Coordinates of C-alpha atoms in Angstrom, one line a residue:
Chain A
X23 CA 86.5 98.7 63.0
X24 CA 88.7 98.1 65.9
X25 CA 87.5 101.5 67.4
X26 CA 83.8 100.6 67.1
X27 CA 84.7 97.2 69.0
X28 CA 86.1 99.2 71.7
X29 CA 83.1 101.6 71.8
X30 CA 80.7 98.7 72.0
X31 CA 82.9 96.9 74.7
X32 CA 83.4 100.0 76.8
X33 CA 79.4 100.8 76.4
X34 CA 78.6 97.3 77.7
X35 CA 81.0 97.5 80.6
X36 CA 79.5 100.7 81.7
X37 CA 76.0 99.4 81.3
X38 CA 77.1 96.2 83.5
X39 CA 78.7 98.4 86.4
X40 CA 75.7 100.8 86.5
X41 CA 73.3 97.8 86.5
X42 CA 75.4 96.2 89.5
X43 CA 75.8 99.3 91.6
X44 CA 72.2 100.1 91.0
X45 CA 71.0 96.9 92.1
X46 CA 73.2 96.7 95.1
X47 CA 71.7 100.1 96.3
X48 CA 68.4 98.4 96.5
X49 CA 69.5 95.3 98.6
X50 CA 70.5 97.3 101.9
X51 CA 69.4 99.6 104.3
X52 CA 71.1 101.6 107.2
X53 CA 69.4 101.1 110.3
X54 CA 71.7 103.0 112.3
X55 CA 74.7 105.3 111.7
X56 CA 76.9 106.7 114.4
X57 CA 79.7 109.0 113.2
X58 CA 82.4 110.3 115.7
X59 CA 84.9 113.0 114.5
X60 CA 87.8 113.4 116.7
X61 CA 89.3 116.8 115.8
X62 CA 93.0 117.5 116.1
X63 CA 95.4 119.6 114.3
X64 CA 96.6 118.4 110.8
X65 CA 94.9 115.0 111.2
X66 CA 91.1 114.4 112.0
X67 CA 89.9 110.7 112.8
X68 CA 86.4 109.8 111.6
X69 CA 84.9 106.5 113.1
X70 CA 81.7 105.8 111.4
X71 CA 79.8 102.7 112.6
X72 CA 77.0 101.6 110.1
X73 CA 74.4 99.1 111.2
X74 CA 73.5 97.4 107.6
X75 CA 70.5 95.3 107.0
X76 CA 70.3 93.3 103.9
X77 CA 66.9 93.7 101.9
X78 CA 67.6 91.5 99.0
X79 CA 67.4 87.5 98.7
X80 CA 71.1 86.9 98.4
X81 CA 72.7 88.0 95.3
X82 CA 75.8 90.5 95.5
X83 CA 77.1 91.4 98.9
X84 CA 78.6 94.7 97.8
X85 CA 78.0 97.5 99.9
X86 CA 78.8 100.9 98.6
X87 CA 80.4 103.7 100.5
X88 CA 80.3 107.3 99.3
X89 CA 82.3 110.4 100.0
X90 CA 81.6 114.0 98.9
X91 CA 84.1 116.1 96.9
X92 CA 85.0 117.9 100.3
X93 CA 85.6 114.3 102.1
X94 CA 87.5 112.8 99.3
X95 CA 89.9 115.6 99.1
X96 CA 90.6 115.3 102.7
X97 CA 90.5 111.5 103.1
X98 CA 94.1 110.0 103.6
X99 CA 93.3 106.8 105.1
X100 CA 90.0 104.6 104.8
X101 CA 89.5 101.3 106.2
X102 CA 86.5 99.3 106.8
X103 CA 85.9 96.3 109.0
X104 CA 83.2 94.5 110.5
X105 CA 82.6 95.2 114.0
X106 CA 84.7 92.7 116.2
X107 CA 86.6 91.6 113.3
X108 CA 90.4 91.8 113.0
X109 CA 91.0 92.1 109.3
X110 CA 90.2 95.0 107.2
X111 CA 87.7 94.3 104.3
X112 CA 88.9 94.8 101.1
X113 CA 88.0 98.5 99.6
X114 CA 87.5 99.0 95.9
X115 CA 87.7 102.6 94.7
X116 CA 85.3 103.4 91.8
X117 CA 86.1 107.0 91.3
X118 CA 83.6 109.8 90.7
X119 CA 80.1 108.8 89.8
X120 CA 78.0 111.8 88.2
X121 CA 74.6 110.2 89.1
X122 CA 75.4 110.0 92.7
X123 CA 77.4 113.4 92.8
X124 CA 79.9 111.2 94.9
X125 CA 83.2 109.3 94.9
X126 CA 82.0 105.6 95.4
X127 CA 83.9 103.0 97.3
X128 CA 82.6 99.3 97.5
X129 CA 83.0 96.6 100.0
X130 CA 82.6 92.9 99.7
X131 CA 80.5 91.7 102.9
X132 CA 80.2 88.1 103.8
X133 CA 77.0 86.5 102.6
X134 CA 73.7 87.8 104.3
X135 CA 70.5 86.3 104.3
X136 CA 67.4 88.5 103.6
X137 CA 66.8 90.8 106.6
X138 CA 70.1 89.7 108.3
X139 CA 72.0 92.5 109.8
X140 CA 75.9 93.4 109.9
X141 CA 77.9 96.2 111.7
X142 CA 80.5 97.9 109.5
X143 CA 83.1 100.1 111.4
X144 CA 84.5 102.8 108.8
X145 CA 87.9 104.3 110.1
X146 CA 88.9 107.4 108.1
X147 CA 91.7 109.9 108.7
X148 CA 91.3 113.3 107.1
X149 CA 94.4 115.4 106.4
X150 CA 94.4 119.3 106.7
X151 CA 90.6 119.1 107.5
X152 CA 91.0 122.1 110.0
X153 CA 92.3 125.5 108.9
X154 CA 93.8 128.0 110.9
X155 CA 91.1 130.7 111.8
X156 CA 92.1 133.5 112.2
X157 CA 94.7 132.8 109.6
X158 CA 97.2 135.1 111.2
X159 CA 97.6 135.8 115.0
X160 CA 100.2 137.7 117.2
X161 CA 102.8 135.6 119.0
X162 CA 101.0 135.5 122.4
X163 CA 97.4 134.8 120.9
X164 CA 95.7 131.8 121.2
X165 CA 95.7 129.3 118.2
X166 CA 92.3 128.7 117.0
X167 CA 91.0 126.1 114.1
X168 CA 87.9 125.7 112.1
X169 CA 86.6 122.6 111.0
X170 CA 83.5 121.9 108.6
X171 CA 81.8 118.7 107.5
X172 CA 78.6 117.5 105.9
X173 CA 75.8 117.2 108.5
X174 CA 74.5 114.1 107.1
X175 CA 76.5 111.2 106.4
X176 CA 76.7 110.4 102.5
X177 CA 75.1 106.9 101.6
X178 CA 73.4 105.8 98.6
X179 CA 71.1 103.7 101.0
X180 CA 68.2 105.0 103.0
X181 CA 69.1 105.5 106.7
X182 CA 66.6 105.0 109.6
X183 CA 68.5 107.0 112.1
X184 CA 71.7 108.8 112.2
X185 CA 73.7 110.6 114.8
X186 CA 77.1 112.8 114.9
X187 CA 79.4 113.3 117.6
X188 CA 82.4 115.8 117.3
X189 CA 84.9 115.5 119.8
X190 CA 87.2 118.3 120.6
X191 CA 90.9 117.9 121.9
X192 CA 89.6 120.5 124.8
X193 CA 86.4 122.0 126.1
X194 CA 87.7 125.5 124.6
X195 CA 84.8 125.8 121.8
X196 CA 84.6 129.4 120.4
X197 CA 81.5 128.5 118.4
X198 CA 79.7 125.7 116.6
X199 CA 77.0 125.9 114.0
X200 CA 73.3 124.9 114.6
X201 CA 71.6 125.1 111.1
X202 CA 67.8 125.3 111.6
X203 CA 67.3 123.1 108.6
X204 CA 68.8 120.1 110.6
X205 CA 65.6 120.0 112.4
X206 CA 63.7 118.8 109.3
X207 CA 64.8 115.2 109.7
X208 CA 64.9 115.3 113.4
X209 CA 61.9 113.4 115.4
X210 CA 59.3 115.2 117.2
X211 CA 60.5 116.2 120.6
X212 CA 64.2 116.4 119.5
X213 CA 64.1 119.2 117.0
X214 CA 66.1 121.5 119.1
X215 CA 68.6 118.8 120.2
X216 CA 69.2 117.6 116.9
X217 CA 70.5 121.1 115.7
X218 CA 73.6 120.5 118.1
X219 CA 74.2 120.1 121.9
X220 CA 77.5 120.5 123.5
X221 CA 78.7 118.6 126.7
X222 CA 82.0 119.6 127.7
X223 CA 84.5 118.8 124.7
X224 CA 81.7 116.9 122.9
X225 CA 79.2 118.5 120.4
X226 CA 76.4 116.0 119.1
X227 CA 74.2 116.6 116.3
X228 CA 71.1 114.2 115.7
X229 CA 69.3 112.2 115.8
X230 CA 68.1 112.2 112.5
X231 CA 65.4 109.7 111.2
X232 CA 64.3 108.4 108.0
X233 CA 66.8 109.8 105.7
X234 CA 66.7 109.1 102.0
X235 CA 69.6 108.2 100.1
X236 CA 72.0 111.2 101.0
X237 CA 73.7 111.1 97.5
X238 CA 72.8 112.9 94.5
X239 CA 72.8 116.5 93.3
X240 CA 69.2 117.0 94.6
X241 CA 70.0 116.2 98.2
X242 CA 73.3 117.9 98.2
X243 CA 71.3 121.2 97.1
X244 CA 68.3 121.0 98.8
X245 CA 68.9 119.1 102.2
X246 CA 72.6 118.8 103.0
X247 CA 73.9 121.2 105.5
X248 CA 77.4 122.2 106.5
X249 CA 78.5 121.8 110.1
X250 CA 81.4 124.1 111.5
X251 CA 83.1 124.1 114.9
X252 CA 85.6 126.7 116.0
X253 CA 87.9 125.6 118.6
X254 CA 91.1 126.3 120.4
X255 CA 94.0 123.8 119.7
X256 CA 96.8 123.8 122.2
X257 CA 99.2 121.8 120.2
X258 CA 101.5 123.0 117.3
X259 CA 99.7 122.1 113.8
X260 CA 102.6 120.0 112.5
X261 CA 102.7 118.7 108.8
X262 CA 105.5 116.9 106.8
X263 CA 105.5 118.5 103.5
X264 CA 108.0 115.8 102.2
X265 CA 109.8 112.8 103.6
X266 CA 112.3 111.2 101.3
X267 CA 113.6 107.9 103.3
X268 CA 116.7 106.2 101.7
X269 CA 117.5 102.7 102.9
X270 CA 120.8 101.3 101.9
X271 CA 121.6 97.7 102.4
X272 CA 125.4 96.3 102.8
X273 CA 126.2 92.6 103.2
X274 CA 130.0 93.5 103.7
X275 CA 129.2 95.8 106.5
X276 CA 126.2 93.9 107.9
X277 CA 124.5 97.2 108.0
X278 CA 121.1 98.9 107.1
X279 CA 121.4 102.5 106.9
X280 CA 118.2 104.6 106.9
X281 CA 118.3 108.2 106.2
X282 CA 115.3 110.7 106.2
X283 CA 115.4 114.1 104.3
X284 CA 112.2 115.6 106.0
X285 CA 110.8 118.9 105.2
X286 CA 108.1 120.2 107.9
X287 CA 105.8 122.9 108.3
X288 CA 103.9 124.6 111.2
X289 CA 100.4 124.7 109.5
X290 CA 99.1 127.0 112.4
X291 CA 98.0 130.6 112.0
X292 CA 101.0 132.6 110.5
X293 CA 102.8 135.4 112.8
X294 CA 101.2 138.6 112.7
X295 CA 104.4 141.0 113.1
X296 CA 107.7 140.4 114.2
X297 CA 108.9 137.1 116.2
X298 CA 110.3 138.2 119.5
X299 CA 112.8 135.9 121.3
X300 CA 112.4 138.1 124.4
X301 CA 108.7 137.2 124.6
X302 CA 109.0 133.7 123.9
X303 CA 111.6 133.4 126.8
X304 CA 109.6 135.6 129.2
X305 CA 106.4 133.2 128.3
X306 CA 108.6 130.4 129.3
X307 CA 109.8 131.7 132.3
X308 CA 106.1 132.6 133.5
X309 CA 105.1 129.1 132.3
X310 CA 102.8 130.5 129.7
X311 CA 102.9 128.1 126.9
X312 CA 102.7 129.6 123.5
X313 CA 100.9 126.8 122.0
X314 CA 101.3 127.4 118.3
X315 CA 105.2 127.3 118.8
X316 CA 106.9 124.0 117.5
X317 CA 110.0 123.5 119.5
X318 CA 110.4 119.8 119.5
X319 CA 109.4 116.5 117.9
X320 CA 109.7 113.3 119.8
X321 CA 110.3 110.3 117.6
X322 CA 110.5 106.5 118.3
X323 CA 113.2 104.8 116.3
X324 CA 113.8 101.2 116.1
X325 CA 115.7 99.5 119.0
X326 CA 119.2 98.3 118.5
X327 CA 120.3 101.1 116.0
X328 CA 123.6 102.9 116.6
X329 CA 125.3 106.1 115.4
X330 CA 122.2 108.4 114.9
X331 CA 123.0 111.5 113.2
X332 CA 120.8 114.9 112.8
X333 CA 121.7 117.9 110.8
X334 CA 120.4 120.5 108.5
X335 CA 121.5 122.8 105.6
X336 CA 123.7 124.8 108.1
X337 CA 125.3 121.6 109.8
X338 CA 125.0 119.4 112.6
X339 CA 122.3 120.1 115.0
X340 CA 123.4 119.3 118.5
X341 CA 120.0 120.1 120.3
X342 CA 118.6 116.7 120.5
X343 CA 118.2 114.1 123.1
X344 CA 118.8 110.3 122.4
X345 CA 118.1 107.3 124.4
X346 CA 119.3 104.2 122.8
X347 CA 117.3 100.9 123.3
X348 CA 119.4 97.5 122.8
X349 CA 117.7 94.9 121.3
X350 CA 117.4 92.2 123.5
X351 CA 117.7 88.7 122.0
X352 CA 114.4 86.6 122.6
X353 CA 112.3 89.7 123.7
X354 CA 109.5 90.1 121.4
X355 CA 108.6 93.6 121.7
X356 CA 111.8 95.4 122.7
X357 CA 111.6 99.1 123.7
X358 CA 112.2 101.4 120.9
X359 CA 114.9 104.0 121.0
X360 CA 113.9 107.6 121.6
X361 CA 115.0 110.5 119.9
X362 CA 113.8 114.1 120.6
X363 CA 114.8 116.4 118.1
X364 CA 114.7 120.4 118.2
X365 CA 115.0 122.4 115.2
X366 CA 117.4 124.9 115.1
X367 CA 114.9 127.7 115.7
X368 CA 111.2 127.6 116.8
X369 CA 108.7 127.0 114.2
X370 CA 105.7 129.5 114.2
X371 CA 102.8 129.3 112.0
X372 CA 103.8 129.3 108.5
X373 CA 107.3 128.5 109.2
X374 CA 109.4 125.7 107.5
X375 CA 112.4 123.6 108.6
X376 CA 114.1 120.8 106.6
X377 CA 116.5 118.4 108.2
X378 CA 118.2 115.0 107.8
X379 CA 118.1 112.3 110.3
X380 CA 119.7 109.1 109.9
X381 CA 121.2 105.9 111.8
X382 CA 122.7 102.7 111.1
X383 CA 121.4 99.2 112.3
X384 CA 122.6 95.7 112.1
X385 CA 121.5 94.2 108.9
X386 CA 120.3 91.2 110.9
X387 CA 117.8 93.0 112.7
X388 CA 115.8 93.6 109.5
X389 CA 117.0 90.8 106.8
X390 CA 116.7 87.1 106.9
X391 CA 118.1 84.5 104.7
X392 CA 116.0 81.4 103.1
X393 CA 118.8 78.8 102.6
X394 CA 116.4 76.7 100.7
X395 CA 115.9 79.3 98.1
X396 CA 119.0 81.5 98.5
X397 CA 116.9 84.6 98.9
X398 CA 117.1 87.3 101.1
X399 CA 114.0 88.9 102.8
X400 CA 114.2 92.4 104.1
X401 CA 111.7 94.5 106.0
X402 CA 112.1 98.2 105.7
X403 CA 109.8 100.5 107.7
X404 CA 107.9 102.8 105.3
X405 CA 108.6 106.0 107.7
X406 CA 109.0 107.0 111.4
X407 CA 105.6 108.6 112.2
X408 CA 105.4 111.9 113.7
X409 CA 102.3 111.8 116.1
X410 CA 99.7 113.7 114.7
X411 CA 101.3 114.9 111.6
X412 CA 100.1 114.6 108.1
X413 CA 102.6 113.6 105.4
X414 CA 102.0 115.3 101.9
X415 CA 104.4 113.5 100.0
X416 CA 106.7 110.5 101.0
X417 CA 109.1 108.2 99.2
X418 CA 111.1 105.5 100.0
X419 CA 114.4 104.3 98.1
X420 CA 115.8 101.0 98.9
X421 CA 119.4 100.3 97.6
X422 CA 120.1 96.7 97.2
X423 CA 123.7 95.2 97.2
X424 CA 125.6 95.5 94.1
X425 CA 124.8 92.5 91.8
X426 CA 121.4 91.7 93.4
X427 CA 119.0 89.9 91.2
X428 CA 115.4 88.9 91.3
X429 CA 114.4 92.1 93.1
X430 CA 110.7 92.2 94.3
X431 CA 109.2 94.7 96.6
X432 CA 106.0 94.6 98.5
X433 CA 104.7 97.9 100.1
X434 CA 102.3 97.5 103.1
X435 CA 99.6 99.7 101.3
X436 CA 99.1 100.8 97.5
X437 CA 101.7 103.3 96.6
X438 CA 101.2 105.9 93.9
X439 CA 104.2 104.7 91.8
X440 CA 107.2 102.3 91.9
X441 CA 110.3 103.0 89.7
X442 CA 113.9 101.1 89.5
X443 CA 117.2 102.6 88.6
X444 CA 121.0 101.7 89.2
X445 CA 122.7 103.7 92.0
X446 CA 126.5 104.0 91.7
X447 CA 128.6 104.7 95.0
X448 CA 132.0 103.6 96.7
X449 CA 133.8 100.8 95.2
X450 CA 131.1 99.9 92.7
X451 CA 131.5 98.6 89.3
X452 CA 128.1 98.0 87.8
X453 CA 126.1 100.1 90.3
X454 CA 123.6 98.7 92.7
X455 CA 119.8 98.2 91.9
X456 CA 117.4 100.7 93.8
X457 CA 113.8 100.8 93.7
X458 CA 111.8 104.0 94.6
X459 CA 108.3 104.0 96.1
X460 CA 106.4 107.1 96.2
X461 CA 103.0 108.0 98.0
X462 CA 101.2 111.0 98.8
X463 CA 98.6 111.9 101.5
X464 CA 99.8 109.9 104.3
X465 CA 99.1 109.8 108.1
X466 CA 100.9 108.7 111.4
X467 CA 98.9 105.2 110.9
X468 CA 100.9 104.4 107.6
X469 CA 103.6 102.7 109.6
X470 CA 103.8 99.3 107.8
X471 CA 106.8 97.6 106.7
X472 CA 108.1 97.3 102.9
X473 CA 109.1 93.7 102.4
X474 CA 111.5 93.1 99.7
X475 CA 113.2 89.9 98.2
X476 CA 116.5 89.4 96.3
X477 CA 119.2 87.2 95.6
X478 CA 122.9 87.9 95.6
X479 CA 125.3 85.4 93.8
X480 CA 128.7 84.7 95.2
X481 CA 130.2 86.3 92.5
X482 CA 128.5 89.7 93.4
X483 CA 129.8 89.4 96.9
X484 CA 133.3 89.4 95.3
X485 CA 132.9 92.1 92.9
X486 CA 134.2 94.8 95.1
X487 CA 137.4 93.1 96.6
X488 CA 138.3 91.8 93.0
X489 CA 137.5 95.4 91.5
X490 CA 140.1 97.0 94.0
X491 CA 142.5 93.9 93.5
X492 CA 142.2 94.6 89.8
X493 CA 143.1 98.0 90.1
X494 CA 146.1 97.4 92.4
X495 CA 147.2 94.7 90.1
X496 CA 147.4 97.2 87.5
X497 CA 149.4 99.7 89.5
X498 CA 151.8 96.7 90.1
X499 CA 152.2 96.0 86.4
X500 CA 152.8 99.5 85.8
X501 CA 155.5 99.5 88.5
X502 CA 157.0 96.3 86.8
X503 CA 157.1 98.1 83.5
X504 CA 158.5 101.4 84.5
X505 CA 161.2 99.4 86.6
X506 CA 162.5 98.0 83.3
X507 CA 162.6 101.4 81.6
X508 CA 165.6 103.7 81.9
X509 CA 164.5 107.3 82.3
X510 CA 167.6 109.0 83.1
X511 CA 168.5 111.7 80.5
X512 CA 171.7 110.3 78.8
X513 CA 174.1 107.6 80.2
X514 CA 177.7 107.9 82.0
X515 CA 179.6 106.4 78.9
X516 CA 178.2 109.0 76.6
X517 CA 179.3 111.9 79.0
X518 CA 182.8 110.5 79.6
X519 CA 183.4 110.4 75.6
Chain B
X15 CA 103.9 85.8 93.1
X16 CA 103.9 86.0 97.0
X17 CA 101.5 88.0 99.0
X18 CA 102.2 90.6 101.4
X19 CA 101.0 88.4 104.4
X20 CA 102.5 85.4 103.2
X21 CA 105.9 87.3 102.8
X22 CA 105.3 88.7 106.4
X23 CA 105.0 85.3 107.8
X24 CA 108.1 84.1 105.8
X25 CA 110.3 87.1 107.3
X26 CA 109.2 86.3 110.9
X27 CA 109.9 82.8 110.6
X28 CA 113.4 82.8 108.9
X29 CA 117.0 83.0 110.6
X30 CA 118.3 86.4 110.7
X31 CA 120.8 87.5 108.1
X32 CA 124.7 86.5 109.3
X33 CA 127.5 87.8 107.4
X34 CA 130.3 85.6 106.2
X35 CA 132.7 87.4 108.3
X36 CA 131.6 88.7 111.8
X37 CA 131.8 92.3 112.2
X38 CA 133.8 92.1 115.2
X39 CA 136.7 90.5 113.2
X40 CA 136.7 93.1 110.3
X41 CA 138.8 95.9 111.9
X42 CA 141.6 93.1 112.6
X43 CA 141.1 91.8 109.2
X44 CA 141.5 95.3 107.8
X45 CA 144.7 96.2 109.2
X46 CA 146.4 92.9 108.9
X47 CA 145.4 92.4 105.2
X48 CA 146.4 96.1 104.3
X49 CA 149.7 95.8 106.2
X50 CA 150.4 92.4 104.7
X51 CA 149.8 94.1 101.2
X52 CA 152.0 97.0 101.7
X53 CA 154.6 94.7 102.9
X54 CA 154.4 92.6 99.7
X55 CA 154.4 95.7 97.8
X56 CA 157.7 96.8 99.4
X57 CA 159.1 93.2 98.8
X58 CA 158.1 93.7 95.2
X59 CA 160.2 96.8 94.5
X60 CA 163.4 94.7 95.9
X61 CA 162.7 91.7 93.6
X62 CA 165.1 91.2 90.7
X63 CA 164.6 92.0 87.1
X64 CA 164.2 88.8 85.1
X65 CA 162.9 88.8 81.5
X66 CA 160.1 86.5 82.7
X67 CA 158.8 88.2 85.8
X68 CA 157.1 85.1 87.2
X69 CA 158.0 86.0 90.9
X70 CA 157.1 89.5 90.5
X71 CA 153.5 88.7 89.0
X72 CA 153.1 86.0 91.7
X73 CA 153.9 88.7 94.6
X74 CA 151.8 91.4 92.9
X75 CA 148.7 88.9 92.4
X76 CA 148.8 88.0 96.1
X77 CA 149.6 91.6 97.4
X78 CA 146.5 93.0 95.1
X79 CA 143.9 90.3 96.3
X80 CA 144.9 91.1 99.9
X81 CA 144.8 94.6 99.2
X82 CA 141.4 94.4 97.6
X83 CA 139.8 92.4 100.7
X84 CA 141.7 94.5 102.9
X85 CA 140.3 97.8 101.4
X86 CA 136.8 96.7 101.5
X87 CA 137.3 95.7 105.1
X88 CA 138.8 99.0 105.9
X89 CA 135.8 100.9 104.5
X90 CA 133.4 98.9 106.8
X91 CA 135.9 99.6 109.7
X92 CA 135.7 103.4 109.2
X93 CA 131.8 103.3 109.0
X94 CA 131.4 103.3 105.0
X95 CA 129.1 100.3 104.9
X96 CA 129.7 99.3 101.2

C-alpha cells in the first residue's frame, strides 16, 4: 500500500513539474542572443547575453536554460547574472529532460511585467572542449586544436535574432566550417555572411532570425548544425588530473600548513617519435619556441607564507624561483607571493608529472577568534589556480586541532561529497578531526575560500603536554621502582661464606 | 545554520587568531623547560630512597610537567607544528 502511495506522489510531482516547466516556456521570448566563445587550451570561456522579454501576465519568473549533451559534458562552470548586476542568480539543475532532449537549468528572475525585458549574462567555462588535432606531432611541428560546438544556442524559447562570435587566441586559423544549412535562418541579404565570416582572430556566425525553440529531438536532427574551428595554439595545453590539498591547523605552533599533491598532464598532441633534448636546446638557442612543451608553471601563493617546499617522487626539485611577499598589516590587498616551478623534465604532449608543493603560514592570517561564542573561524583557499588549466578531480582535507568540537565546514561552491575521519599524528592521543571535500570538473575560476568554524576547549589544548608529561612520569615511576630492586647476582655475604 | 556570505563577513570582522604563547618565545621556552626537566631528572636520581617516596614523586611530577610542555615547544621550534 505504501508503494502505491509513493507511486501516486511521484506521478503528481512529475505532473506539477511538467506543468510548471511547460507553462514557463510560453512566458518568455528571446529577443536577442549574442554568444561569444573565447577559445583556449584546456578551458574555453563562453559568454551568452540573452535579451529576454516576458510574455505572460506575471506568474512564475523562472527562466529555463538548456544545454545539449555535448555542452553538458564539457561545462565546468555555469553562472548567470542580470546585466549590470553584481550577484549571481541562483541556478537550479533539473537534469536531463527527454522531451527537450537537453539538460535543463532554471533561473529565478525578478518579477517582470508583461512585455518587460531583462538581459541575462550567462558565463560558462568548458573543460577539454578543444582537442588536439592532429593527435600526434613531431617535436618541431606546430600545435593545433579543434573546437566544435552547436551552431544555434539551445533554448526552449523562440528567438528573434541570434549571433555567435568565436574569438581565437591568435589569427592563425587553419580552417573553420561554414555549413550551407546555416543560411536557412539567415535574413535575406545575409545568407552568405551568416555561414561564417572571419576578421583577424574573430569568426562571426549569423545573424540568424526567427528561430523556433531549439530544444527537442526534431530540431536537433533536422536543423541543428555543428560548427568547428581548427586553430593553432601557442601555449602548452595544461590539465590538472588530480589535486589533493591538505591543510593542517596547529594552535600550539600558530601555523597553517598547506600541502598540495598535484598530478598534471600536457593535453596537447602526443609526441611522434623520440624526444630530442638537442633539438629542444637548439630551438631555445635560435629563439624558436616549441609551443607544445611545458617547461614552467607560474603560481601566485598567499602573502606572508614561509618555508615553501617543492619535491616529487625522486626528491627535492631545486629548479624553482620564489619571491616572498610579506603581509603588511593594514594593507588591504597585499601582493601575492610568486613561485615559478619547473618540472624535473619538460612535458610534451601526453606526458604526466606529479609533484608536491607546500608552505607554512601564520595561523593568524587565516583564522579568527570570536570571543563571544568561543568559536574559531578559519578560511582555507580551495586551491591555488593554474591559469588556463582544467582540474579534473580535486579534494581538500582540513585537519583541525586535536579535541576540536562543533566542526562545521562551508565550501564556496557545491562540492560532490563531504566526509569526515580522524587523523592521528605526532603527540596525538585521541586524534584530530578532519573533513574532506571532493569536487570534480573545476576551472581556474574556482578560487573561493572554504570557511570552517570549530571550538577547542581548554582541556584539548592541554592534552598534548599532559600526554607527554604522563609518559615521562611513568618512566620516573619505573625508575623509582628499579632503584629499590636489587638486580645484582648474589650478595657479598653469601660469597664470603 | 550560518550561510556562506554571513560567515565570510564574520571572518572579515573578527580579530586574528593569537596564540597563548607568542611564537618568538617558543624556542626559549622549549630549551629552558627541557633543560630544567633534565636537571630535575638528574636530581631525582640522587634522592634518598624513603619508604614513602614523597619527594621523589613531587620531583618526578614537576619534571614531567615541565618536560611535557618543553617537548611540545621543542616540536614547534623544530618546525613540526603539532
